[in-house]
Structures are given as structure tokens and as C-alpha cells.
Coordinates of C-alpha atoms in Angstrom, one line a residue:
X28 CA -77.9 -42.2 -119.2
X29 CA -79.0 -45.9 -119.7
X30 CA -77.2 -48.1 -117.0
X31 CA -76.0 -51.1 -119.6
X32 CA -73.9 -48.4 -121.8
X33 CA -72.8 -46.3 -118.3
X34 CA -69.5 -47.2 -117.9
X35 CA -68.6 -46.4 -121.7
X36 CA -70.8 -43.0 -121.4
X37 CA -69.8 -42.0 -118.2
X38 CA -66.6 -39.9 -119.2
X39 CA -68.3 -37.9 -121.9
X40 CA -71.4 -37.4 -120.1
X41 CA -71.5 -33.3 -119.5
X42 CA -74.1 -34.1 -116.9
X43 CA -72.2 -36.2 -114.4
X44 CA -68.8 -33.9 -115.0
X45 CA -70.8 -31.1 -114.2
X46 CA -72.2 -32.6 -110.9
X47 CA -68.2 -33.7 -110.3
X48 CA -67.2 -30.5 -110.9
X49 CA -69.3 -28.9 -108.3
X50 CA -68.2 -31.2 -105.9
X51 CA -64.4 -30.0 -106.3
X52 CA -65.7 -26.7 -106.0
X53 CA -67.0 -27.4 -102.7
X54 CA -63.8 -28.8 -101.2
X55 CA -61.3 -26.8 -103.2
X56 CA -60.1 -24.0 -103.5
X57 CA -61.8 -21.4 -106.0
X58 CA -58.2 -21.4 -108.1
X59 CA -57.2 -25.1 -107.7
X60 CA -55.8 -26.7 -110.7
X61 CA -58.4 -29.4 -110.6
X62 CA -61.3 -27.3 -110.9
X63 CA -59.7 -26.1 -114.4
X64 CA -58.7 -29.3 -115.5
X65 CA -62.6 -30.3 -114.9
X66 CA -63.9 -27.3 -116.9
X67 CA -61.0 -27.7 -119.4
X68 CA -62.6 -31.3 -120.4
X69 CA -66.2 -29.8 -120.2
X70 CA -65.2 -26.9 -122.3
X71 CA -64.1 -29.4 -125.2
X72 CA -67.1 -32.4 -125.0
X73 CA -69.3 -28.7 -125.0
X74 CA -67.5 -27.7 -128.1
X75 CA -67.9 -31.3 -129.9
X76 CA -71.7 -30.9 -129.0
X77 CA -71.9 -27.5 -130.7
X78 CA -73.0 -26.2 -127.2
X79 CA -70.8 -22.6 -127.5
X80 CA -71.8 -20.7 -125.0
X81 CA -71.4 -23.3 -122.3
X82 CA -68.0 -24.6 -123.9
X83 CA -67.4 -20.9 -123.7
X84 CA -68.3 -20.6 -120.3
X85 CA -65.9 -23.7 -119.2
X86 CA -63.0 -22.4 -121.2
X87 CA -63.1 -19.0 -119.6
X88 CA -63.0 -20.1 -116.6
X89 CA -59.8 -22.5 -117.4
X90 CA -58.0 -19.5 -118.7
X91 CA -58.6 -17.2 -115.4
X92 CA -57.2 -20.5 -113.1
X93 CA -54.3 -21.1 -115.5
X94 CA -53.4 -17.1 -115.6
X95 CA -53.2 -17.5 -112.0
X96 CA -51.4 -20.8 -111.3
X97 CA -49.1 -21.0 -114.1
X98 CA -49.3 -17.4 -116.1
X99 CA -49.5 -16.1 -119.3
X100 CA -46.4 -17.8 -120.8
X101 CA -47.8 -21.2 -120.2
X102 CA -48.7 -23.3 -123.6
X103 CA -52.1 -24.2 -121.6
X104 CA -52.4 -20.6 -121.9
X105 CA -52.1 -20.4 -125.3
X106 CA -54.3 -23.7 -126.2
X107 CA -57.1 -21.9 -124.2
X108 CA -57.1 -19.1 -126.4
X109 CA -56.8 -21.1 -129.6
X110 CA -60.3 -22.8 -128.4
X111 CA -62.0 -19.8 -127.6
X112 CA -60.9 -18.3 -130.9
X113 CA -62.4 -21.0 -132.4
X114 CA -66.1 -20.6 -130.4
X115 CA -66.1 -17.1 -131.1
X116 CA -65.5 -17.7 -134.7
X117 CA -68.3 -20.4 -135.0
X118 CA -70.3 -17.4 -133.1
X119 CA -69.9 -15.3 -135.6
X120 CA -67.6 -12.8 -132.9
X121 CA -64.6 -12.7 -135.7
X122 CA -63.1 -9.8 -133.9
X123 CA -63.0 -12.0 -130.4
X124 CA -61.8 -14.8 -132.7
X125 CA -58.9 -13.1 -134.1
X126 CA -58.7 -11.0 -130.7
X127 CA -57.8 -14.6 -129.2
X128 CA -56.1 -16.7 -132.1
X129 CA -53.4 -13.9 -132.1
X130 CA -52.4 -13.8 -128.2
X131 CA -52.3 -17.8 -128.8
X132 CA -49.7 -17.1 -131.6
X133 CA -47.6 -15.0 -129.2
X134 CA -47.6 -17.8 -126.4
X135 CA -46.7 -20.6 -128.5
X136 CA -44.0 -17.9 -130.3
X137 CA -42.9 -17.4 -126.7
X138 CA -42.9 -21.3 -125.8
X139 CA -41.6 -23.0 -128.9
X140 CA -40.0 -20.3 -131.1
X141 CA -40.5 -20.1 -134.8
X142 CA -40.5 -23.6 -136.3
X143 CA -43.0 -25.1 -134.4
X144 CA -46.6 -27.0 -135.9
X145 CA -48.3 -24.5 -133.8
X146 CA -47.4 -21.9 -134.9
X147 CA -48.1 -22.8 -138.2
X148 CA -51.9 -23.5 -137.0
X149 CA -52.7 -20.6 -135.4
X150 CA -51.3 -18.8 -138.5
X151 CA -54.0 -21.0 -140.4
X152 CA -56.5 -20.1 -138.1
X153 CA -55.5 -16.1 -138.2
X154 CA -55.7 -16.6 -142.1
X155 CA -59.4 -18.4 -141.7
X156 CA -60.6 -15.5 -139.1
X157 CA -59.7 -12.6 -141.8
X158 CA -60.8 -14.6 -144.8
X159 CA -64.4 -14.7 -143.4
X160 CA -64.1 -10.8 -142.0
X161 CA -63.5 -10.3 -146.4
X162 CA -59.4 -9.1 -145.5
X163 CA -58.7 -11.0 -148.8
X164 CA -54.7 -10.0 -148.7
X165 CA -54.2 -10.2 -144.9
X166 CA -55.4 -13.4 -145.1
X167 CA -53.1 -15.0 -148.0
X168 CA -50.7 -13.4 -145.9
X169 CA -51.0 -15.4 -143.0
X170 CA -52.3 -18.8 -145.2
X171 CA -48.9 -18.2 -147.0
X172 CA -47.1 -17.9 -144.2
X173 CA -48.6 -21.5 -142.7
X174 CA -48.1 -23.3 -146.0
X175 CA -44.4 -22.4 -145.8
X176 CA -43.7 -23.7 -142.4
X177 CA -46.1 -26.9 -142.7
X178 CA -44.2 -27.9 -146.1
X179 CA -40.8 -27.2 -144.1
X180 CA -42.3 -29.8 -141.2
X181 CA -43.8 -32.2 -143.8
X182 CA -43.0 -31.9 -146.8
X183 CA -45.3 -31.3 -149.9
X184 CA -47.4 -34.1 -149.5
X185 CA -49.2 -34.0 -146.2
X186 CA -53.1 -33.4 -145.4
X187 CA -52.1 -29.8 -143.4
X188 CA -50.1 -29.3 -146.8
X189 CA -53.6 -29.6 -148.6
X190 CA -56.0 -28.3 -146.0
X191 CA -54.1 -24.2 -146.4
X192 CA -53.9 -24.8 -150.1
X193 CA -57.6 -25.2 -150.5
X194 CA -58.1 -21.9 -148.3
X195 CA -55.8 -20.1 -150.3
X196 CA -57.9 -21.2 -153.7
X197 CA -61.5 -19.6 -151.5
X198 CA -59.3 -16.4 -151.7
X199 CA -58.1 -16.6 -155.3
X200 CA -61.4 -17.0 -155.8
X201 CA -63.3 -14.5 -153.9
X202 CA -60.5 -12.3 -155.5
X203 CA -61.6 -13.0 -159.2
X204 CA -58.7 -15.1 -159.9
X205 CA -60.5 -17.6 -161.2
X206 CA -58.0 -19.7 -163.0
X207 CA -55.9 -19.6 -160.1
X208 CA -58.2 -20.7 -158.1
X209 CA -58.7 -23.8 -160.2
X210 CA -54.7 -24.9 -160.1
X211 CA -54.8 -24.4 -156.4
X212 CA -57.8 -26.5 -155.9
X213 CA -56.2 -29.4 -158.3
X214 CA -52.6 -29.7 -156.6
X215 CA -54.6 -29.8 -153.3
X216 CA -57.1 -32.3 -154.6
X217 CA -53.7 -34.6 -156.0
X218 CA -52.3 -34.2 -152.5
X219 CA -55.4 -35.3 -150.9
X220 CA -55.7 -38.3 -153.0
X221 CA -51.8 -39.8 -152.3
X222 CA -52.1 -38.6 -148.7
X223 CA -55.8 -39.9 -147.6
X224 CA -56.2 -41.9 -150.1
X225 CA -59.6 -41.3 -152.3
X226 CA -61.8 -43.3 -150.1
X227 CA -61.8 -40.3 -147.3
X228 CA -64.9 -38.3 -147.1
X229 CA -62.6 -35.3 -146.7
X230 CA -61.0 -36.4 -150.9
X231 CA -64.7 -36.5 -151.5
X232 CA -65.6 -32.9 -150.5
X233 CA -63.0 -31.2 -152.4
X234 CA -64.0 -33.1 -155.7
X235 CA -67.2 -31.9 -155.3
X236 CA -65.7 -28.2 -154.6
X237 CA -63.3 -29.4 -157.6
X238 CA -66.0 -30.1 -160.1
X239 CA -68.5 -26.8 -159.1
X240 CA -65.3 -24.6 -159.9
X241 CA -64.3 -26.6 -163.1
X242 CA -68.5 -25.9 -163.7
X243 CA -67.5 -22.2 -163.2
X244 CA -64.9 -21.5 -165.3
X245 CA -67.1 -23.2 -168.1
X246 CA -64.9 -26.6 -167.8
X247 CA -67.8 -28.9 -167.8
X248 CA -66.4 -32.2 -169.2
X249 CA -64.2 -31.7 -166.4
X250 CA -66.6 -31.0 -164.0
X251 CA -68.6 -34.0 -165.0
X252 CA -65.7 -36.6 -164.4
X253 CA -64.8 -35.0 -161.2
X254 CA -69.0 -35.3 -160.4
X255 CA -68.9 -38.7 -161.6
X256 CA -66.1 -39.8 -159.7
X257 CA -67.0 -38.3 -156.5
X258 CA -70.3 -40.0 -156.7
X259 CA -68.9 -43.4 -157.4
X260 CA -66.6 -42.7 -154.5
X261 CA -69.4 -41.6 -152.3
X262 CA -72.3 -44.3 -153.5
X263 CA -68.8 -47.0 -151.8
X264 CA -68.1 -45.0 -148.6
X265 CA -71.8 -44.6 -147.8
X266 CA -73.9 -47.2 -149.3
X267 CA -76.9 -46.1 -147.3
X268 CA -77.0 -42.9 -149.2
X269 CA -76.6 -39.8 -148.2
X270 CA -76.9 -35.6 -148.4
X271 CA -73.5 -35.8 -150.2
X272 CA -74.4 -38.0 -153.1
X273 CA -77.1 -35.6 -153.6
X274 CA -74.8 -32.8 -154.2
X275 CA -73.1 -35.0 -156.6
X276 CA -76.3 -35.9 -158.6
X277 CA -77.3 -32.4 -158.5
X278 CA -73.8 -31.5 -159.6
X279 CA -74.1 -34.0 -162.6
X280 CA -78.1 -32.1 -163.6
X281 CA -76.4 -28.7 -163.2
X282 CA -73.7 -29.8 -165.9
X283 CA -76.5 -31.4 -168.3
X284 CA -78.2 -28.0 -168.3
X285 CA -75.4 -26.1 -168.8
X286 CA -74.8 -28.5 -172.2
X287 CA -78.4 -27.9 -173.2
X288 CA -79.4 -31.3 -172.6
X289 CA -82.4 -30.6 -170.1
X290 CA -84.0 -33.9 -170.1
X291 CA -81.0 -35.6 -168.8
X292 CA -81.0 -32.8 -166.2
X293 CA -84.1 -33.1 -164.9
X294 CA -83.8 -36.8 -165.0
X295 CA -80.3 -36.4 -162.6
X296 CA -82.3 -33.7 -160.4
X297 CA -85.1 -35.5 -159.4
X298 CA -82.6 -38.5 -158.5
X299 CA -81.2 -35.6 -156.0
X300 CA -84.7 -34.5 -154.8
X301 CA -85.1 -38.1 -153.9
X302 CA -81.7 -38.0 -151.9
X303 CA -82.5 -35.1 -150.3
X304 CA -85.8 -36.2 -149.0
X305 CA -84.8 -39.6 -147.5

């Protein structure tokens, strides 16, 4: 930690919470609501560093000091769970994941009843879990479920709207329903655009999604305008180039060759090996 930029680094340095933290272990009690407050914030700078098993570590031990001081019914509780759900599903531990995103969908059912926006996320994040385990119909189920109560919150057009709509097109599509697939991407493309606005790197990635699954279905004229756009959008956002506007310039050769027009293809790949390499 450099001293001129300590006072701005100081609360997200893991190092100097760590030393803290074993200070209020040595004049607290094991249990004491500070100590899992202090591996609470841990647990979710580890989690923003990719550092899993020690953001597992801190999160575990939060849960055992808030089972003790407040119980099982407390939201804390349940916002515990939903975060090591979420480490155990970048882990690749889908069964812990689930394991946890579920009992975090009882506590918040117990807190808030029904109608609450968490409800509707961990419903999202059940629907993620048995997506990636391959439980194609279980999974719609649950997506389904969350798309009903976040357009009863916010209406059609809202980002959450958008974000379970493109989830439910990776099912369509692992499903074979193709054409489906397409529609759902498109409505939450059009959402995305009034909502964010299309100079959001989160618009950008589902053109690109957009345009390889118009490529897929054979679409390609679509494709390429979707390609083209996205690029344009991406060449503004990010004028020091990027990994993305790669994709996009290989997106745009992958179309040429599909059309039979190989020189232009090449010409559009090599512009991406470029990108790639920089």
C-alpha cells in the first residue's frame, strides 16, 4: 500500500482488515457481532477480487456468528447464503450453490413474504444454478417464476426485466428451440436499449449474443447489422480498443464466410487477430 493513495485504499485493503480483524478477536468475544461484521466486509472485497476460498472462509464464519446472535430467521441470514451460493457456483459446487440459494429463498419468504425483489432474485439465481447443472425445465421454471414477479415490481421495461429474459432465451436454446430463442433474445435486446440506453457495455454484449444467434439460425443480413452496430457502439465506448471489438470484427469475418465471400473474411479476421493481440 503506497502512503500518498492510503487513505482512499485503506477500507478495501484485505490486508489491513485482516490485521483489524484479529485485533477484535483478541479483545472480543469469539461470537461478537463485530467480528462478523469484519469478516462480512472481508468476505465481499474477497469475492470482488475473485479470491473464493478466502471470501468463502469470511462468509462462513459470518453465517455461524449471525445463527448464534440473531438466528436463522434473520435477513443477514439469508444474504449470507445468497453469497455463498454464489462462490460455490463460480466454484463449480452447483449442488452447494443450489444447496444455499434455496435456504436464502426460505429466509427472505419467511422475512418479506411473497412480493418481495428478493425473492424474485434468488428465484433467478435458483433458475441460473439448474440451468448450468443441464435441468433445462426446472430451470424455466424458476426463471419464469422471477420474470413474473420482477415485471409485477417494475414493469416491462426494466434491466432485471431483461437480464431473466436473456436466461430464459440460453434455455430455449439449449432446448433446440431455436426460433424462440431468437424472439426472446430481441424483446430483451429492445428492453436493454430504452432501459440502459445503447451506450452500456451490458446493450453491447447482448448484440453481440444477438447477432451469433441471428448467424445461427442462417439470419445473416441480420447478424451483420447487429455486428455492425455493436462495433460502432463499442469502437465509442472504448476508443482504446478492446477484446470486445474483436469479437465483433470476428463476428463480421464469420458472416462474410458464411456468404462465400472469403476475401472479405479474411480481411475482417486478421483486423481481429490484431485486436486480440494488443
Amino acid at each position: 500500500c503506497q502512503r500518498a493513495s492510503w487513505e482512499g485504499h485503506r477500507g478495501g485493503c484485505t490486508f489491513d482488515l485482516e490485521r483489524k480483524l484479529e485485533r477484535e478477536r483478541g479483545r472480543l468475544e469469539e461470537e461478537d457481532p463485530a467480528i462478523g461484521d469484519a469478516c462480512f466486509v472481508l468476505g465481499n472485497l474477497y469475492y470482488q477480487q475473485n479470491r473464493f476460498d478466502e471470501a468463502e472462509e469470511r462468509f462462513e464464519e459470518a453465517l455461524r456468528i449471525c445463527l448464534v446472535v440473531v438466528g436463522e430467521g434473520s435477513e443477514s441470514v439469508a444474504i449470507l447464503c445468497a453469497n455463498l451460493g454464489k462462490i460455490y457456483d463460480r466454484q463449480g459446487r452447483l449442488d452447494d450453490g443450489l444447496r444455499m440459494q434455496k435456504r436464502a429463498l426460505r429466509v427472505y419468504r419467511r422475512v418479506h413474504g411473497d412480493g418481495h425483489y428478493t425473492i424474485a432474485d434468488s428465484l433467478y439465481s435458483i433458475g441460473n444454478l439448474l440451468w448450468r447443472k443441464g435441468e433445462l425445465e426446472r430451470a424455466m421454471g424458476k426463471y419464469e417464476e422471477a420474470h413474473a414477479m420482477y415485471v409485477g415490481l417494475h414493469g416491462e421495461d426494466h434491466e432485471n426485466v431483461a437480464k431473466v429474459l436473456g436466461n430464459m432465451a440460453n434455455v430455449l436454446k439449449d432446448q433446440g428451440k431455436g426460433a424462440e430463442a431468437l424472439a426472446m433474445q430481441q424483446k430483451a435486446l429492445d428492453i436493454k436499449r430504452r432501459t440502459l440506453g445503447s451506450d452500456s457495455d451490458d446493450f453491447v454484449a447482448s448484440l453481440l449474443n444477438l447477432g451469433a444467434a441471428n448467424r445461427g439460425q442462417g439470419m445473416l443480413d441480420e447478424a451483420l447489422a447487429r455486428f455492425e452496430e455493436g462495433l460502432g457502439i463499442v469502437r465509442r465506448i472504448h476508443p482504446e480498443r478492446s477484446v470486445t471489438e474483436g469479437k465483433f470484427l470476428e463476428g463480421i469475418g464469420n458472416v462474410y464466410s458464411q456468404q462465400g465471400r472469403h476475401e472479405d473474411a479474411f480481411a475482417w479476421w486478421r483486423k481481429a487477430h490484431r485486436m486480440y493481440r494488443k
